[in-house]
């Protein structure tokens, strides 16, 4: 228990250091995108080797904002940082993406597989603790709210942002990045963009949902819809249809289908929960 507490303090200190570092370092370089990607990847690798998790998270966030395909190692390092922050769903998704891209020849292949196994055990332990807590009280609100506040503080530190809105928006997009729907589920190549994917933006009291669809000839069609958060429930519904290899997140305004996702129940549940938390946060900006 003491060891866990110390690790938490170390992670918090590294995150604070990273935020100070970002404020004192130039906001960008004049390097071409391909060189900037390599520079940030080297910086990420050094930060992970030094266990400077906050600094590594900052470099990964900057890499994520760059256009174009990410190197395979980006997903490995992202999985490492997410695992250290106890964001197990996202950590497992990132590490699985890495393994799918590099195969057994990847230099982090064995370590990634070992970490995926460790993450599965951590998730089982986490669920067991949650089940025990829920069994002790029927009033779930009394249990969820304190845990939710703790999770929000963790997200703000992880993404080096100063508001719940920003943290939830970035986290939601990180989840959506690996949750895209694919027409052919027989051979899923995670290095190839999904057929249907989403990006979320929050502006004032509105949430903008951008959908990208890949069509024949690699043409991409993008559509955006805007959702005003006032007057809608933050309890966002979701379900999965194994026969269709699809999970759905439903529009809280009218119950229609809002997000079409790949067949991963845990991921769909976390996306729906994060979207609901973002709606609630925007409804109560104070």
PDB file of C-alpha atoms in Angstrom:
ATOM      1  CA  UNK A   1       0.000   0.000   0.000  1.00  0.00           C
ATOM      2  CA  UNK A   2       2.898   2.337   0.877  1.00  0.00           C
ATOM      3  CA  UNK A   3       4.652   1.392  -2.323  1.00  0.00           C
ATOM      4  CA  UNK A   4       1.550   2.258  -4.380  1.00  0.00           C
ATOM      5  CA  UNK A   5       1.252   5.603  -2.620  1.00  0.00           C
ATOM      6  CA  UNK A   6       4.878   6.439  -3.331  1.00  0.00           C
ATOM      7  CA  UNK A   7       4.487   5.516  -6.987  1.00  0.00           C
ATOM      8  CA  UNK A   8       1.436   7.766  -7.174  1.00  0.00           C
ATOM      9  CA  UNK A   9       3.390  10.668  -5.648  1.00  0.00           C
ATOM     10  CA  UNK A  10       6.252  10.111  -8.102  1.00  0.00           C
ATOM     11  CA  UNK A  11       3.836  10.100 -11.051  1.00  0.00           C
ATOM     12  CA  UNK A  12       2.185  13.275  -9.789  1.00  0.00           C
ATOM     13  CA  UNK A  13       5.571  14.999  -9.423  1.00  0.00           C
ATOM     14  CA  UNK A  14       6.592  13.970 -12.930  1.00  0.00           C
ATOM     15  CA  UNK A  15       3.334  15.330 -14.321  1.00  0.00           C
ATOM     16  CA  UNK A  16       3.859  18.659 -12.549  1.00  0.00           C
ATOM     17  CA  UNK A  17       7.415  18.790 -13.851  1.00  0.00           C
ATOM     18  CA  UNK A  18       6.178  18.132 -17.387  1.00  0.00           C
ATOM     19  CA  UNK A  19       3.669  20.961 -17.169  1.00  0.00           C
ATOM     20  CA  UNK A  20       6.437  23.330 -16.042  1.00  0.00           C
ATOM     21  CA  UNK A  21       8.670  22.051 -18.801  1.00  0.00           C
ATOM     22  CA  UNK A  22       6.028  22.675 -21.456  1.00  0.00           C
ATOM     23  CA  UNK A  23       5.532  26.263 -20.298  1.00  0.00           C
ATOM     24  CA  UNK A  24       9.232  27.028 -20.669  1.00  0.00           C
ATOM     25  CA  UNK A  25       9.960  25.240 -23.935  1.00  0.00           C
ATOM     26  CA  UNK A  26       9.266  26.726 -27.341  1.00  0.00           C
ATOM     27  CA  UNK A  27       5.824  25.845 -28.592  1.00  0.00           C
ATOM     28  CA  UNK A  28       6.969  24.295 -31.834  1.00  0.00           C
ATOM     29  CA  UNK A  29       9.783  23.834 -34.331  1.00  0.00           C
ATOM     30  CA  UNK A  30      10.293  24.565 -37.986  1.00  0.00           C
ATOM     31  CA  UNK A  31      11.075  20.923 -38.745  1.00  0.00           C
ATOM     32  CA  UNK A  32       9.210  19.133 -41.519  1.00  0.00           C
ATOM     33  CA  UNK A  33       6.445  16.860 -40.149  1.00  0.00           C
ATOM     34  CA  UNK A  34       8.375  13.615 -40.677  1.00  0.00           C
ATOM     35  CA  UNK A  35      11.379  14.965 -38.753  1.00  0.00           C
ATOM     36  CA  UNK A  36       9.177  16.389 -36.003  1.00  0.00           C
ATOM     37  CA  UNK A  37       7.566  12.960 -35.560  1.00  0.00           C
ATOM     38  CA  UNK A  38      10.991  11.338 -35.209  1.00  0.00           C
ATOM     39  CA  UNK A  39      12.163  14.025 -32.765  1.00  0.00           C
ATOM     40  CA  UNK A  40       9.112  13.575 -30.543  1.00  0.00           C
ATOM     41  CA  UNK A  41       9.401   9.781 -30.712  1.00  0.00           C
ATOM     42  CA  UNK A  42      13.023   9.965 -29.527  1.00  0.00           C
ATOM     43  CA  UNK A  43      12.016  12.329 -26.736  1.00  0.00           C
ATOM     44  CA  UNK A  44       9.175   9.968 -25.734  1.00  0.00           C
ATOM     45  CA  UNK A  45      11.491   6.956 -25.641  1.00  0.00           C
ATOM     46  CA  UNK A  46      13.975   8.808 -23.429  1.00  0.00           C
ATOM     47  CA  UNK A  47      11.219   9.970 -21.084  1.00  0.00           C
ATOM     48  CA  UNK A  48       9.809   6.431 -20.753  1.00  0.00           C
ATOM     49  CA  UNK A  49      13.299   5.031 -20.108  1.00  0.00           C
ATOM     50  CA  UNK A  50      13.698   7.598 -17.337  1.00  0.00           C
ATOM     51  CA  UNK A  51      10.175   6.810 -16.036  1.00  0.00           C
ATOM     52  CA  UNK A  52       9.229  10.462 -16.507  1.00  0.00           C
ATOM     53  CA  UNK A  53       5.643   9.533 -17.263  1.00  0.00           C
ATOM     54  CA  UNK A  54       4.225  13.047 -17.304  1.00  0.00           C
ATOM     55  CA  UNK A  55       6.881  14.212 -19.742  1.00  0.00           C
ATOM     56  CA  UNK A  56       6.291  11.129 -21.923  1.00  0.00           C
ATOM     57  CA  UNK A  57       2.555  11.838 -21.873  1.00  0.00           C
ATOM     58  CA  UNK A  58       3.145  15.392 -23.091  1.00  0.00           C
ATOM     59  CA  UNK A  59       5.263  14.217 -26.036  1.00  0.00           C
ATOM     60  CA  UNK A  60       2.641  11.606 -26.916  1.00  0.00           C
ATOM     61  CA  UNK A  61      -0.117  14.225 -26.823  1.00  0.00           C
ATOM     62  CA  UNK A  62       1.883  16.379 -29.228  1.00  0.00           C
ATOM     63  CA  UNK A  63       2.478  13.377 -31.500  1.00  0.00           C
ATOM     64  CA  UNK A  64      -1.218  12.590 -31.439  1.00  0.00           C
ATOM     65  CA  UNK A  65      -2.069  16.078 -32.695  1.00  0.00           C
ATOM     66  CA  UNK A  66       0.184  15.716 -35.752  1.00  0.00           C
ATOM     67  CA  UNK A  67      -1.385  14.663 -39.034  1.00  0.00           C
ATOM     68  CA  UNK A  68      -0.478  11.404 -40.711  1.00  0.00           C
ATOM     69  CA  UNK A  69       0.149   7.810 -39.683  1.00  0.00           C
ATOM     70  CA  UNK A  70       1.979   7.271 -36.394  1.00  0.00           C
ATOM     71  CA  UNK A  71       5.020   4.981 -36.046  1.00  0.00           C
ATOM     72  CA  UNK A  72       4.271   1.610 -34.488  1.00  0.00           C
ATOM     73  CA  UNK A  73       6.332   2.431 -31.384  1.00  0.00           C
ATOM     74  CA  UNK A  74       3.983   5.358 -30.683  1.00  0.00           C
ATOM     75  CA  UNK A  75       1.311   2.834 -29.662  1.00  0.00           C
ATOM     76  CA  UNK A  76       3.753   0.876 -27.490  1.00  0.00           C
ATOM     77  CA  UNK A  77       4.824   3.967 -25.555  1.00  0.00           C
ATOM     78  CA  UNK A  78       1.263   5.200 -25.321  1.00  0.00           C
ATOM     79  CA  UNK A  79       0.289   1.846 -23.826  1.00  0.00           C
ATOM     80  CA  UNK A  80       3.110   2.158 -21.277  1.00  0.00           C
ATOM     81  CA  UNK A  81       1.993   5.624 -20.167  1.00  0.00           C
ATOM     82  CA  UNK A  82      -1.676   4.643 -19.979  1.00  0.00           C
ATOM     83  CA  UNK A  83      -0.810   1.543 -17.955  1.00  0.00           C
ATOM     84  CA  UNK A  84       1.158   3.616 -15.453  1.00  0.00           C
ATOM     85  CA  UNK A  85      -1.866   5.932 -15.130  1.00  0.00           C
ATOM     86  CA  UNK A  86      -4.235   2.957 -14.590  1.00  0.00           C
ATOM     87  CA  UNK A  87      -6.226   3.716 -17.762  1.00  0.00           C
ATOM     88  CA  UNK A  88      -6.335   0.028 -18.574  1.00  0.00           C
ATOM     89  CA  UNK A  89      -8.784  -0.033 -21.502  1.00  0.00           C
ATOM     90  CA  UNK A  90      -6.789   2.511 -23.446  1.00  0.00           C
ATOM     91  CA  UNK A  91      -3.474   0.896 -22.469  1.00  0.00           C
ATOM     92  CA  UNK A  92      -4.601  -2.503 -23.746  1.00  0.00           C
ATOM     93  CA  UNK A  93      -5.952  -1.040 -26.999  1.00  0.00           C
ATOM     94  CA  UNK A  94      -2.680   0.780 -27.673  1.00  0.00           C
ATOM     95  CA  UNK A  95      -0.528  -2.279 -26.958  1.00  0.00           C
ATOM     96  CA  UNK A  96      -2.763  -4.516 -29.092  1.00  0.00           C
ATOM     97  CA  UNK A  97      -2.426  -2.001 -31.928  1.00  0.00           C
ATOM     98  CA  UNK A  98       1.361  -2.150 -31.558  1.00  0.00           C
ATOM     99  CA  UNK A  99       1.422  -5.964 -31.658  1.00  0.00           C
ATOM    100  CA  UNK A 100      -0.887  -6.053 -34.692  1.00  0.00           C
ATOM    101  CA  UNK A 101       1.340  -3.653 -36.583  1.00  0.00           C
ATOM    102  CA  UNK A 102       4.789  -5.094 -35.841  1.00  0.00           C
ATOM    103  CA  UNK A 103       4.095  -8.810 -35.342  1.00  0.00           C
ATOM    104  CA  UNK A 104       6.618 -11.022 -33.579  1.00  0.00           C
ATOM    105  CA  UNK A 105       9.560  -9.145 -35.106  1.00  0.00           C
ATOM    106  CA  UNK A 106       8.916  -5.942 -33.164  1.00  0.00           C
ATOM    107  CA  UNK A 107      11.570  -5.012 -30.619  1.00  0.00           C
ATOM    108  CA  UNK A 108       8.930  -4.514 -27.897  1.00  0.00           C
ATOM    109  CA  UNK A 109       6.803  -7.496 -28.969  1.00  0.00           C
ATOM    110  CA  UNK A 110       7.408  -9.748 -25.940  1.00  0.00           C
ATOM    111  CA  UNK A 111       7.145  -6.896 -23.473  1.00  0.00           C
ATOM    112  CA  UNK A 112       3.887  -5.719 -25.054  1.00  0.00           C
ATOM    113  CA  UNK A 113       2.355  -9.213 -24.744  1.00  0.00           C
ATOM    114  CA  UNK A 114       3.470  -9.444 -21.117  1.00  0.00           C
ATOM    115  CA  UNK A 115       1.946  -6.062 -20.368  1.00  0.00           C
ATOM    116  CA  UNK A 116      -1.364  -6.983 -22.030  1.00  0.00           C
ATOM    117  CA  UNK A 117      -1.580  -9.987 -19.701  1.00  0.00           C
ATOM    118  CA  UNK A 118      -0.752  -7.809 -16.674  1.00  0.00           C
ATOM    119  CA  UNK A 119      -3.395  -5.275 -17.738  1.00  0.00           C
ATOM    120  CA  UNK A 120      -6.042  -8.004 -18.005  1.00  0.00           C
ATOM    121  CA  UNK A 121      -5.256  -9.042 -14.421  1.00  0.00           C
ATOM    122  CA  UNK A 122      -5.391  -5.427 -13.244  1.00  0.00           C
ATOM    123  CA  UNK A 123      -8.768  -4.929 -14.921  1.00  0.00           C
ATOM    124  CA  UNK A 124     -10.136  -8.082 -13.281  1.00  0.00           C
ATOM    125  CA  UNK A 125      -8.938  -6.866  -9.875  1.00  0.00           C
ATOM    126  CA  UNK A 126     -10.453  -3.445 -10.555  1.00  0.00           C
ATOM    127  CA  UNK A 127     -13.812  -4.995 -11.486  1.00  0.00           C
ATOM    128  CA  UNK A 128     -13.720  -7.193  -8.410  1.00  0.00           C
ATOM    129  CA  UNK A 129     -13.203  -4.166  -6.175  1.00  0.00           C
ATOM    130  CA  UNK A 130     -16.021  -2.317  -7.932  1.00  0.00           C
ATOM    131  CA  UNK A 131     -18.370  -5.290  -7.527  1.00  0.00           C
ATOM    132  CA  UNK A 132     -17.570  -5.481  -3.816  1.00  0.00           C
ATOM    133  CA  UNK A 133     -18.210  -1.766  -3.392  1.00  0.00           C
ATOM    134  CA  UNK A 134     -21.498  -1.913  -5.265  1.00  0.00           C
ATOM    135  CA  UNK A 135     -22.608  -4.910  -3.216  1.00  0.00           C
ATOM    136  CA  UNK A 136     -21.987  -2.977  -0.004  1.00  0.00           C
ATOM    137  CA  UNK A 137     -24.417  -0.210  -0.992  1.00  0.00           C
ATOM    138  CA  UNK A 138     -27.408  -0.086  -3.267  1.00  0.00           C
ATOM    139  CA  UNK A 139     -27.160   3.660  -3.698  1.00  0.00           C
ATOM    140  CA  UNK A 140     -24.625   3.671  -6.533  1.00  0.00           C
ATOM    141  CA  UNK A 141     -24.391   7.470  -6.639  1.00  0.00           C
ATOM    142  CA  UNK A 142     -22.714   7.500  -3.239  1.00  0.00           C
ATOM    143  CA  UNK A 143     -20.033   5.208  -4.620  1.00  0.00           C
ATOM    144  CA  UNK A 144     -19.572   6.609  -8.099  1.00  0.00           C
ATOM    145  CA  UNK A 145     -19.185  10.301  -7.370  1.00  0.00           C
ATOM    146  CA  UNK A 146     -16.004  10.182  -5.216  1.00  0.00           C
ATOM    147  CA  UNK A 147     -14.374   7.726  -7.634  1.00  0.00           C
ATOM    148  CA  UNK A 148     -15.403  10.007 -10.513  1.00  0.00           C
ATOM    149  CA  UNK A 149     -13.740  13.036  -8.934  1.00  0.00           C
ATOM    150  CA  UNK A 150     -10.551  11.072  -8.387  1.00  0.00           C
ATOM    151  CA  UNK A 151     -10.609   9.884 -11.997  1.00  0.00           C
ATOM    152  CA  UNK A 152     -11.053  13.459 -13.241  1.00  0.00           C
ATOM    153  CA  UNK A 153      -7.989  14.652 -11.333  1.00  0.00           C
ATOM    154  CA  UNK A 154      -6.050  11.763 -12.852  1.00  0.00           C
ATOM    155  CA  UNK A 155      -7.217  12.657 -16.371  1.00  0.00           C
ATOM    156  CA  UNK A 156      -6.247  16.322 -15.964  1.00  0.00           C
ATOM    157  CA  UNK A 157      -2.761  15.290 -14.870  1.00  0.00           C
ATOM    158  CA  UNK A 158      -2.449  12.677 -17.592  1.00  0.00           C
ATOM    159  CA  UNK A 159      -3.289  15.087 -20.419  1.00  0.00           C
ATOM    160  CA  UNK A 160      -1.684  18.151 -18.789  1.00  0.00           C
ATOM    161  CA  UNK A 161      -4.812  20.285 -19.065  1.00  0.00           C
ATOM    162  CA  UNK A 162      -6.428  22.655 -16.591  1.00  0.00           C
ATOM    163  CA  UNK A 163     -10.110  21.773 -16.921  1.00  0.00           C
ATOM    164  CA  UNK A 164     -12.397  18.742 -16.771  1.00  0.00           C
ATOM    165  CA  UNK A 165     -13.862  19.692 -20.164  1.00  0.00           C
ATOM    166  CA  UNK A 166     -10.495  19.564 -21.906  1.00  0.00           C
ATOM    167  CA  UNK A 167      -9.458  16.355 -20.146  1.00  0.00           C
ATOM    168  CA  UNK A 168     -12.687  14.562 -21.056  1.00  0.00           C
ATOM    169  CA  UNK A 169     -12.587  15.764 -24.664  1.00  0.00           C
ATOM    170  CA  UNK A 170      -8.999  14.589 -25.188  1.00  0.00           C
ATOM    171  CA  UNK A 171      -9.670  11.283 -23.419  1.00  0.00           C
ATOM    172  CA  UNK A 172     -12.803  10.649 -25.473  1.00  0.00           C
ATOM    173  CA  UNK A 173     -10.908  11.242 -28.717  1.00  0.00           C
ATOM    174  CA  UNK A 174      -8.124   8.927 -27.539  1.00  0.00           C
ATOM    175  CA  UNK A 175     -10.686   6.173 -26.998  1.00  0.00           C
ATOM    176  CA  UNK A 176     -12.403   6.841 -30.331  1.00  0.00           C
ATOM    177  CA  UNK A 177      -9.067   6.723 -32.154  1.00  0.00           C
ATOM    178  CA  UNK A 178      -8.864   2.952 -31.626  1.00  0.00           C
ATOM    179  CA  UNK A 179     -12.605   2.175 -31.613  1.00  0.00           C
ATOM    180  CA  UNK A 180     -13.452   2.658 -35.282  1.00  0.00           C
ATOM    181  CA  UNK A 181     -15.843   0.329 -37.122  1.00  0.00           C
ATOM    182  CA  UNK A 182     -14.614  -1.909 -39.951  1.00  0.00           C
ATOM    183  CA  UNK A 183     -16.731  -3.648 -42.548  1.00  0.00           C
ATOM    184  CA  UNK A 184     -14.436  -6.672 -42.700  1.00  0.00           C
ATOM    185  CA  UNK A 185     -13.738  -8.026 -39.214  1.00  0.00           C
ATOM    186  CA  UNK A 186     -12.064 -11.197 -40.454  1.00  0.00           C
ATOM    187  CA  UNK A 187      -8.658  -9.573 -40.756  1.00  0.00           C
ATOM    188  CA  UNK A 188      -8.405  -6.389 -38.725  1.00  0.00           C
ATOM    189  CA  UNK A 189      -5.327  -4.361 -39.637  1.00  0.00           C
ATOM    190  CA  UNK A 190      -5.088  -1.624 -37.050  1.00  0.00           C
ATOM    191  CA  UNK A 191      -2.478   0.232 -39.118  1.00  0.00           C
ATOM    192  CA  UNK A 192      -5.199   0.863 -41.722  1.00  0.00           C
ATOM    193  CA  UNK A 193      -7.776   3.573 -40.883  1.00  0.00           C
ATOM    194  CA  UNK A 194     -11.231   2.322 -39.907  1.00  0.00           C
ATOM    195  CA  UNK A 195     -14.161   2.543 -42.308  1.00  0.00           C
ATOM    196  CA  UNK A 196     -16.112   4.660 -39.808  1.00  0.00           C
ATOM    197  CA  UNK A 197     -14.388   6.835 -37.210  1.00  0.00           C
ATOM    198  CA  UNK A 198     -15.184   9.866 -35.059  1.00  0.00           C
ATOM    199  CA  UNK A 199     -13.686  12.982 -33.516  1.00  0.00           C
ATOM    200  CA  UNK A 200     -15.289  15.051 -30.779  1.00  0.00           C
ATOM    201  CA  UNK A 201     -14.960  18.766 -30.028  1.00  0.00           C
ATOM    202  CA  UNK A 202     -16.596  20.699 -27.191  1.00  0.00           C
ATOM    203  CA  UNK A 203     -17.399  24.374 -27.695  1.00  0.00           C
ATOM    204  CA  UNK A 204     -19.319  26.259 -25.022  1.00  0.00           C
ATOM    205  CA  UNK A 205     -22.488  24.286 -24.332  1.00  0.00           C
ATOM    206  CA  UNK A 206     -22.240  22.255 -27.523  1.00  0.00           C
ATOM    207  CA  UNK A 207     -20.565  19.008 -28.528  1.00  0.00           C
ATOM    208  CA  UNK A 208     -19.493  18.653 -32.159  1.00  0.00           C
ATOM    209  CA  UNK A 209     -19.400  15.089 -33.498  1.00  0.00           C
ATOM    210  CA  UNK A 210     -17.454  14.620 -36.731  1.00  0.00           C
ATOM    211  CA  UNK A 211     -17.943  11.328 -38.551  1.00  0.00           C
ATOM    212  CA  UNK A 212     -15.480  10.133 -41.219  1.00  0.00           C
ATOM    213  CA  UNK A 213     -16.494   7.383 -43.653  1.00  0.00           C
ATOM    214  CA  UNK A 214     -14.121   5.674 -46.052  1.00  0.00           C
ATOM    215  CA  UNK A 215     -15.722   4.970 -49.406  1.00  0.00           C
ATOM    216  CA  UNK A 216     -14.606   3.255 -52.592  1.00  0.00           C
ATOM    217  CA  UNK A 217     -11.433   4.652 -54.059  1.00  0.00           C
ATOM    218  CA  UNK A 218     -10.211   5.630 -50.589  1.00  0.00           C
ATOM    219  CA  UNK A 219     -12.414   8.723 -50.682  1.00  0.00           C
ATOM    220  CA  UNK A 220     -13.313   9.994 -47.216  1.00  0.00           C
ATOM    221  CA  UNK A 221     -16.612  11.719 -46.519  1.00  0.00           C
ATOM    222  CA  UNK A 222     -16.870  13.819 -43.369  1.00  0.00           C
ATOM    223  CA  UNK A 223     -20.071  15.046 -41.744  1.00  0.00           C
ATOM    224  CA  UNK A 224     -20.501  16.992 -38.515  1.00  0.00           C
ATOM    225  CA  UNK A 225     -23.475  17.318 -36.224  1.00  0.00           C
ATOM    226  CA  UNK A 226     -23.836  19.635 -33.266  1.00  0.00           C
ATOM    227  CA  UNK A 227     -25.435  18.702 -29.953  1.00  0.00           C
ATOM    228  CA  UNK A 228     -26.561  21.238 -27.354  1.00  0.00           C
ATOM    229  CA  UNK A 229     -26.078  19.642 -23.929  1.00  0.00           C
ATOM    230  CA  UNK A 230     -28.876  21.470 -22.153  1.00  0.00           C
ATOM    231  CA  UNK A 231     -32.062  19.510 -21.689  1.00  0.00           C
ATOM    232  CA  UNK A 232     -30.557  16.065 -22.371  1.00  0.00           C
ATOM    233  CA  UNK A 233     -29.621  13.247 -20.021  1.00  0.00           C
ATOM    234  CA  UNK A 234     -25.932  12.594 -19.269  1.00  0.00           C
ATOM    235  CA  UNK A 235     -26.780   8.895 -18.994  1.00  0.00           C
ATOM    236  CA  UNK A 236     -25.673   7.810 -22.460  1.00  0.00           C
ATOM    237  CA  UNK A 237     -26.931   4.395 -23.542  1.00  0.00           C
ATOM    238  CA  UNK A 238     -24.924   1.831 -25.500  1.00  0.00           C
ATOM    239  CA  UNK A 239     -25.073  -1.790 -26.578  1.00  0.00           C
ATOM    240  CA  UNK A 240     -23.292  -4.310 -28.792  1.00  0.00           C
ATOM    241  CA  UNK A 241     -24.624  -6.627 -31.489  1.00  0.00           C
ATOM    242  CA  UNK A 242     -22.256  -9.617 -31.823  1.00  0.00           C
ATOM    243  CA  UNK A 243     -24.022 -10.851 -34.964  1.00  0.00           C
ATOM    244  CA  UNK A 244     -23.241  -7.543 -36.702  1.00  0.00           C
ATOM    245  CA  UNK A 245     -19.781  -7.155 -35.118  1.00  0.00           C
ATOM    246  CA  UNK A 246     -20.851  -3.664 -34.056  1.00  0.00           C
ATOM    247  CA  UNK A 247     -21.300  -1.641 -30.887  1.00  0.00           C
ATOM    248  CA  UNK A 248     -23.505   1.447 -30.779  1.00  0.00           C
ATOM    249  CA  UNK A 249     -23.530   4.554 -28.610  1.00  0.00           C
ATOM    250  CA  UNK A 250     -26.956   6.194 -28.706  1.00  0.00           C
ATOM    251  CA  UNK A 251     -27.829   9.853 -29.037  1.00  0.00           C
ATOM    252  CA  UNK A 252     -29.077  11.085 -25.621  1.00  0.00           C
ATOM    253  CA  UNK A 253     -31.437  13.515 -27.369  1.00  0.00           C
ATOM    254  CA  UNK A 254     -33.696  10.983 -29.057  1.00  0.00           C
ATOM    255  CA  UNK A 255     -32.182   7.504 -28.597  1.00  0.00           C
ATOM    256  CA  UNK A 256     -31.087   7.193 -32.227  1.00  0.00           C
ATOM    257  CA  UNK A 257     -27.725   5.700 -33.169  1.00  0.00           C
ATOM    258  CA  UNK A 258     -24.949   8.241 -32.739  1.00  0.00           C
ATOM    259  CA  UNK A 259     -21.614   6.361 -32.843  1.00  0.00           C
ATOM    260  CA  UNK A 260     -20.962   3.158 -34.784  1.00  0.00           C
ATOM    261  CA  UNK A 261     -18.022   1.367 -33.170  1.00  0.00           C
ATOM    262  CA  UNK A 262     -16.067  -1.837 -33.436  1.00  0.00           C
ATOM    263  CA  UNK A 263     -17.200  -4.899 -31.401  1.00  0.00           C
ATOM    264  CA  UNK A 264     -15.455  -4.197 -28.082  1.00  0.00           C
ATOM    265  CA  UNK A 265     -17.885  -3.981 -25.163  1.00  0.00           C
ATOM    266  CA  UNK A 266     -15.472  -2.526 -22.608  1.00  0.00           C
ATOM    267  CA  UNK A 267     -14.398   0.189 -25.014  1.00  0.00           C
ATOM    268  CA  UNK A 268     -17.972   1.069 -25.990  1.00  0.00           C
ATOM    269  CA  UNK A 269     -18.981   1.274 -22.331  1.00  0.00           C
ATOM    270  CA  UNK A 270     -16.089   3.605 -21.506  1.00  0.00           C
ATOM    271  CA  UNK A 271     -16.815   5.822 -24.532  1.00  0.00           C
ATOM    272  CA  UNK A 272     -20.483   6.130 -23.538  1.00  0.00           C
ATOM    273  CA  UNK A 273     -19.531   6.867 -19.940  1.00  0.00           C
ATOM    274  CA  UNK A 274     -16.957   9.478 -20.936  1.00  0.00           C
ATOM    275  CA  UNK A 275     -19.406  11.157 -23.313  1.00  0.00           C
ATOM    276  CA  UNK A 276     -21.985  11.272 -20.534  1.00  0.00           C
ATOM    277  CA  UNK A 277     -19.460  12.789 -18.142  1.00  0.00           C
ATOM    278  CA  UNK A 278     -18.561  15.426 -20.745  1.00  0.00           C
ATOM    279  CA  UNK A 279     -22.253  16.299 -21.172  1.00  0.00           C
ATOM    280  CA  UNK A 280     -22.668  16.652 -17.412  1.00  0.00           C
ATOM    281  CA  UNK A 281     -19.536  18.800 -17.160  1.00  0.00           C
ATOM    282  CA  UNK A 282     -20.729  21.156 -19.910  1.00  0.00           C
ATOM    283  CA  UNK A 283     -24.153  21.374 -18.252  1.00  0.00           C
ATOM    284  CA  UNK A 284     -22.481  22.500 -15.005  1.00  0.00           C
ATOM    285  CA  UNK A 285     -19.507  24.617 -16.125  1.00  0.00           C
ATOM    286  CA  UNK A 286     -19.058  26.145 -12.676  1.00  0.00           C
TER     287      UNK A 286
END
